Amino acid sequence: MNMTSTRTLMDDSCSFWDDTTDKVAEMQGFVSGLMMEPDGEQVASEIMVLQSIYGEDVIHLWKSPESGSIQSTKTSLASAAVRYVVSLNLPSHEGVSIRILVSVPPSYPTSSPPQLQLLSRYIGAFGVDPSLFGSILRTFISLSGVQWSAGTVCVFDGLQNILERCEQWYEERLSSELDREDEPTREPTLEDPAPAKLVEDVVPVELPRDSALPEGIQIITVEPIVDRKSVFVGRACRISHPSQVPLVLDHLMSDRHVARAAHTIINAWRCKVGNVLHQDNDDNGESAAGSRLAHLLSILELDNVLVVVTRWFGGIHLGPDRFKHINHAARNALEAAGFLDLDGSSGTNRKGIHKGRKR
């Protein structure tokens, strides 16, 4: 596939959640439909207020992971809940974002509050623990949350409350991480576990689903790149459906050594299902790292691939060099997994597969 055909495919067929313009248009159409309903005006007006405060591009309709479809713009508020996703940056950490699912029941705001759910499994480089998930679910039914009164719209108050709690949660763990880096520690390696005091300081990661690999998935891991005590490890695997991505990432996070890394699963993936190209990436707390990996997959014209880079921080800031190492680790993994020919072009040649370790 040449670059021109790839661009045409992406322009014509990319799913709506990969296209900001489509997200905004879907939301505008949905809000317009709500305004025409007798009981929908308050909900629609609240959404428009949120768009004016946070921006139109950060609010979009919820896509069901089971069906892969979005809520119809013709759904009646009287018969179904309205669900939309809000993506926000933490107030004092512009590069750290969270995603919140807002579920508005048919009886809102007359007799029931909305429900807010944290979709992000990571805030920056830290895995979210169950207590934070639970406290956010109880935002409008807990004494420590937001007081709700019947007949009052309250999503904005709830979102602001969540931002404050998530920022406090993130700063506590960031402070703990910095304190740990100041302590004298030996360099972590892939074969030799970190000293006991590092293990004690690790924030436990609770996986929301089974950490077993999907059937037929084989992760290839390449040798680490080490620079000033920071360690970068690349991994790649072939995927056949977007639903496999979170399962693979959960499997990696179930490895205690990976879970101790400063940036556990910087990743990017592309997958064709029929004629539709799905793609996404995650910086995992290393600003712009995920988008750089996505760009790498794009220029190499690779499909049906997930590439992941894990970084253990060695206590010395590397500056721009860290992005060079992340890209090199990813490219090494792609070559070892057979996605690249030996001359660096894309293809199905698997001669390089023996350079990596199967997982």
XYZ file of C-alpha atoms in Angstrom:
359
model
C 0.000 0.000 0.000
C 1.427 3.392 -0.981
C 1.162 6.624 0.978
C -1.560 8.049 -1.312
C -3.875 5.067 -0.886
C -3.302 5.102 2.876
C -4.292 8.757 3.108
C -7.394 8.093 0.976
C -8.416 5.186 3.190
C -7.993 7.260 6.329
C -9.836 10.259 4.868
C -12.785 8.186 3.618
C -13.081 5.421 6.203
C -11.626 6.387 9.602
C -14.076 5.758 12.415
C -15.670 8.777 14.062
C -13.647 8.586 17.273
C -10.448 9.120 15.287
C -11.800 12.280 13.697
C -12.376 15.338 15.889
C -14.556 17.012 13.283
C -16.880 14.018 13.140
C -17.087 13.911 16.946
C -18.132 17.552 17.095
C -20.678 17.093 14.293
C -22.171 14.013 15.975
C -22.510 15.902 19.242
C -24.062 18.937 17.575
C -26.616 16.743 15.834
C -27.446 14.954 19.060
C -27.879 18.211 21.013
C -30.115 19.617 18.276
C -32.283 16.511 18.536
C -32.523 16.851 22.306
C -33.652 20.458 21.987
C -36.668 19.262 19.999
C -37.800 16.922 22.787
C -40.110 18.186 25.572
C -37.873 16.845 28.355
C -34.547 17.306 26.603
C -34.023 21.051 26.656
C -32.345 21.202 30.074
C -29.915 18.389 29.235
C -29.126 19.911 25.827
C -28.597 23.362 27.342
C -26.254 21.925 29.950
C -24.176 20.191 27.271
C -23.901 23.447 25.327
C -22.749 25.252 28.478
C -20.095 22.573 29.037
C -18.954 22.999 25.424
C -18.638 26.744 25.901
C -16.546 26.229 29.046
C -14.319 23.321 28.033
C -14.475 23.465 24.220
C -16.545 21.550 21.667
C -13.753 19.120 20.819
C -13.476 17.635 24.333
C -17.067 16.349 24.533
C -18.317 13.513 22.357
C -20.930 10.803 22.372
C -20.184 7.535 24.150
C -19.276 4.576 21.952
C -20.281 1.217 23.374
C -17.224 -1.091 23.488
C -19.492 -4.114 22.984
C -21.397 -2.951 19.918
C -18.864 -0.451 18.607
C -21.736 1.957 17.890
C -22.519 5.384 19.240
C -25.759 6.536 20.774
C -28.254 7.470 18.099
C -28.971 11.172 17.728
C -32.629 10.176 17.570
C -32.684 8.346 20.903
C -35.542 9.595 23.049
C -34.501 10.969 26.416
C -37.691 9.539 27.859
C -36.660 5.969 27.025
C -32.859 5.869 27.346
C -30.005 7.459 29.255
C -27.841 10.035 27.519
C -24.148 9.138 27.646
C -21.243 11.305 26.592
C -17.508 11.461 27.306
C -15.607 14.525 28.525
C -11.803 14.655 28.148
C -10.131 17.202 30.432
C -6.601 18.192 31.427
C -5.730 18.460 35.102
C -5.705 22.186 36.030
C -2.031 22.352 37.074
C -0.737 19.623 34.750
C -1.622 20.555 31.171
C -0.123 17.399 29.674
C -2.033 15.029 31.981
C -5.613 14.272 30.949
C -8.545 12.203 32.193
C -11.668 10.882 30.461
C -15.017 10.901 32.258
C -18.201 9.150 31.151
C -21.338 11.138 31.962
C -24.542 9.070 32.151
C -27.742 11.111 32.377
C -30.857 9.058 33.300
C -34.284 9.899 31.829
C -35.352 11.271 35.226
C -32.518 13.854 35.352
C -32.611 16.539 36.647
C -36.147 16.184 38.012
C -35.633 13.326 40.446
C -32.250 11.651 39.793
C -28.630 12.856 39.592
C -26.293 11.876 36.764
C -23.598 9.241 37.199
C -19.939 10.051 36.498
C -17.385 7.335 35.796
C -13.629 7.615 35.291
C -12.694 5.882 32.037
C -8.945 6.536 32.311
C -7.077 3.544 33.731
C -3.960 5.684 34.061
C -3.442 9.279 35.148
C -0.058 10.263 33.823
C 2.239 7.323 34.502
C 0.238 5.970 37.441
C -2.338 3.194 37.346
C -5.635 4.309 38.876
C -6.573 2.372 42.007
C -10.098 1.082 42.806
C -10.644 3.630 45.575
C -10.451 6.533 43.122
C -12.728 4.757 40.634
C -15.250 4.107 43.402
C -15.182 7.618 44.845
C -15.899 9.117 41.429
C -18.848 6.768 40.881
C -20.240 8.047 44.200
C -19.774 11.734 43.326
C -23.445 12.634 43.827
C -24.295 10.104 46.567
C -21.377 10.619 48.939
C -20.843 13.162 51.704
C -17.377 13.879 50.274
C -18.771 14.434 46.789
C -21.149 17.047 45.378
C -24.489 17.865 46.980
C -27.332 17.473 44.516
C -30.802 18.959 44.711
C -33.761 17.678 42.709
C -34.445 19.820 39.657
C -30.890 21.213 39.510
C -28.399 20.493 36.702
C -25.039 19.562 38.228
C -22.688 17.911 35.718
C -20.294 20.876 35.696
C -20.003 20.841 39.496
C -19.339 17.113 39.380
C -16.647 17.437 36.710
C -14.872 20.180 38.635
C -14.989 18.076 41.803
C -13.464 15.137 39.931
C -10.713 17.316 38.468
C -9.755 18.493 41.942
C -9.698 14.964 43.360
C -7.749 13.526 40.429
C -5.201 16.328 40.582
C -4.690 15.776 44.312
C -4.395 12.006 43.727
C -1.877 12.545 40.916
C 0.238 15.041 42.864
C 0.443 12.708 45.862
C 1.827 9.933 43.682
C 4.084 12.277 41.759
C 5.535 13.540 45.032
C 6.066 9.963 46.198
C 7.816 9.144 42.906
C 10.132 12.159 43.193
C 10.988 11.292 46.794
C 11.868 7.789 45.692
C 14.124 9.068 42.901
C 16.065 11.115 45.456
C 16.905 7.985 47.427
C 20.065 6.063 46.456
C 18.958 3.066 44.426
C 20.668 0.683 42.081
C 19.678 0.530 38.436
C 16.682 -1.691 37.679
C 17.282 -4.316 34.988
C 14.953 -6.663 33.156
C 16.368 -9.811 34.772
C 17.156 -8.499 38.250
C 14.207 -7.142 40.272
C 14.474 -3.743 41.926
C 15.564 -3.460 45.570
C 12.946 -4.249 48.194
C 12.422 -0.620 49.153
C 11.330 0.164 45.573
C 8.814 -2.657 45.630
C 7.322 -1.320 48.861
C 6.808 2.106 47.331
C 5.009 0.894 44.207
C 1.374 1.938 43.853
C -0.584 -1.322 43.450
C -2.169 -1.722 40.035
C -5.586 -3.333 39.966
C -6.494 -4.742 36.564
C -10.123 -4.283 35.514
C -10.142 -7.491 33.450
C -8.342 -10.804 33.009
C -4.653 -10.225 32.235
C -4.324 -13.280 29.992
C -3.253 -12.649 26.407
C -5.919 -13.045 23.711
C -5.598 -16.306 21.811
C -3.100 -16.150 18.967
C -1.316 -13.015 20.212
C 2.464 -13.251 20.515
C 4.407 -10.338 21.980
C 7.984 -9.857 20.779
C 10.308 -8.076 23.221
C 13.674 -6.656 22.146
C 16.824 -5.946 24.108
C 16.722 -2.748 26.204
C 18.248 0.583 25.300
C 20.081 2.049 28.323
C 21.120 5.693 28.645
C 22.206 7.341 31.916
C 20.478 4.629 33.931
C 17.154 5.015 32.116
C 15.999 1.813 30.432
C 13.770 1.656 27.318
C 12.222 -1.634 26.191
C 10.215 -2.043 22.995
C 7.526 -4.645 22.335
C 5.346 -5.347 19.319
C 2.631 -7.787 18.359
C 0.230 -8.459 15.535
C -3.451 -7.728 16.265
C -6.614 -8.479 14.315
C -9.167 -6.329 16.153
C -9.068 -3.131 18.278
C -10.678 -4.975 21.194
C -7.429 -6.934 21.643
C -5.421 -3.806 22.501
C -6.599 -3.265 26.124
C -6.195 -6.994 26.806
C -2.579 -6.940 25.639
C -1.843 -3.803 27.672
C -3.434 -5.338 30.773
C -1.284 -8.421 30.279
C 1.859 -6.287 30.199
C 0.770 -4.325 33.262
C 0.286 -7.579 35.183
C 4.084 -7.955 35.074
C 5.276 -6.413 38.363
C 8.512 -5.210 36.798
C 6.642 -3.366 34.023
C 4.203 -1.926 36.575
C 7.142 -0.356 38.445
C 8.288 1.647 35.408
C 7.877 5.414 35.282
C 6.115 5.080 31.908
C 4.690 1.605 31.641
C 2.918 1.326 28.300
C 3.628 4.180 25.894
C 1.895 2.786 22.829
C 0.356 3.227 19.404
C -1.679 0.863 17.258
C -3.354 0.596 13.885
C -5.838 -2.083 12.850
C -7.945 -2.583 9.728
C -11.360 -4.166 10.154
C -12.869 -4.607 6.725
C -12.228 -1.360 4.900
C -12.065 0.737 8.062
C -8.729 1.712 9.620
C -8.875 2.106 13.404
C -5.983 3.703 15.281
C -5.091 5.279 18.601
C -2.129 6.062 20.832
C -1.343 6.778 24.487
C 1.467 9.002 25.828
C 1.252 7.266 29.223
C 2.517 10.403 30.941
C 5.369 11.075 28.493
C 3.928 14.031 26.595
C 3.714 13.511 22.796
C 5.460 10.114 22.953
C 2.375 8.193 21.849
C 1.717 10.468 18.896
C 5.340 10.034 17.778
C 4.865 6.270 17.759
C 1.618 6.724 15.824
C 3.492 8.826 13.278
C 6.116 6.084 12.985
C 3.429 3.487 12.193
C 1.849 5.880 9.710
C 4.986 6.642 7.699
C 5.879 2.932 7.655
C 2.312 2.178 6.482
C 1.903 -0.635 9.010
C -1.510 -2.084 9.857
C -2.730 -4.672 12.393
C 0.074 -3.825 14.791
C 0.474 -2.707 18.399
C 3.820 -1.298 19.523
C 4.593 -0.564 23.175
C 7.593 1.084 24.830
C 8.272 0.889 28.572
C 10.645 3.330 30.263
C 12.262 2.961 33.668
C 13.546 6.355 34.838
C 17.126 6.292 36.112
C 17.064 9.600 37.993
C 18.774 11.691 35.286
C 16.659 13.733 32.884
C 17.488 12.916 29.251
C 15.778 15.820 27.532
C 14.893 15.217 23.837
C 17.057 12.088 23.803
C 14.264 10.183 25.507
C 12.077 10.502 22.389
C 14.919 9.220 20.220
C 15.254 6.151 22.439
C 11.489 5.571 22.498
C 11.353 5.619 18.696
C 14.414 3.375 18.375
C 13.007 0.877 20.870
C 9.718 0.807 18.958
C 11.393 0.390 15.576
C 13.607 -2.415 16.905
C 10.501 -4.208 18.177
C 8.691 -3.790 14.852
C 11.668 -5.237 12.995
C 12.052 -8.126 15.434
C 8.356 -8.940 15.153
C 8.621 -9.157 11.376
C 6.805 -5.957 10.423
C 9.854 -4.502 8.648
C 12.152 -5.827 5.975
C 15.830 -5.769 6.843
C 16.263 -2.668 4.683
C 13.786 -0.797 6.913
C 10.782 -0.844 4.607
C 7.428 -2.196 5.692
C 6.380 -5.700 4.808
C 5.730 -9.184 6.092
C 9.321 -10.452 6.154
C 9.856 -12.227 9.490
C 13.613 -12.753 9.266
C 14.212 -10.450 12.190
C 11.917 -12.256 14.576
C 14.755 -14.145 16.278
C 16.251 -10.882 17.492
C 13.538 -10.569 20.103
C 12.175 -12.685 22.898
C 8.742 -14.261 22.581
C 6.369 -13.626 25.442
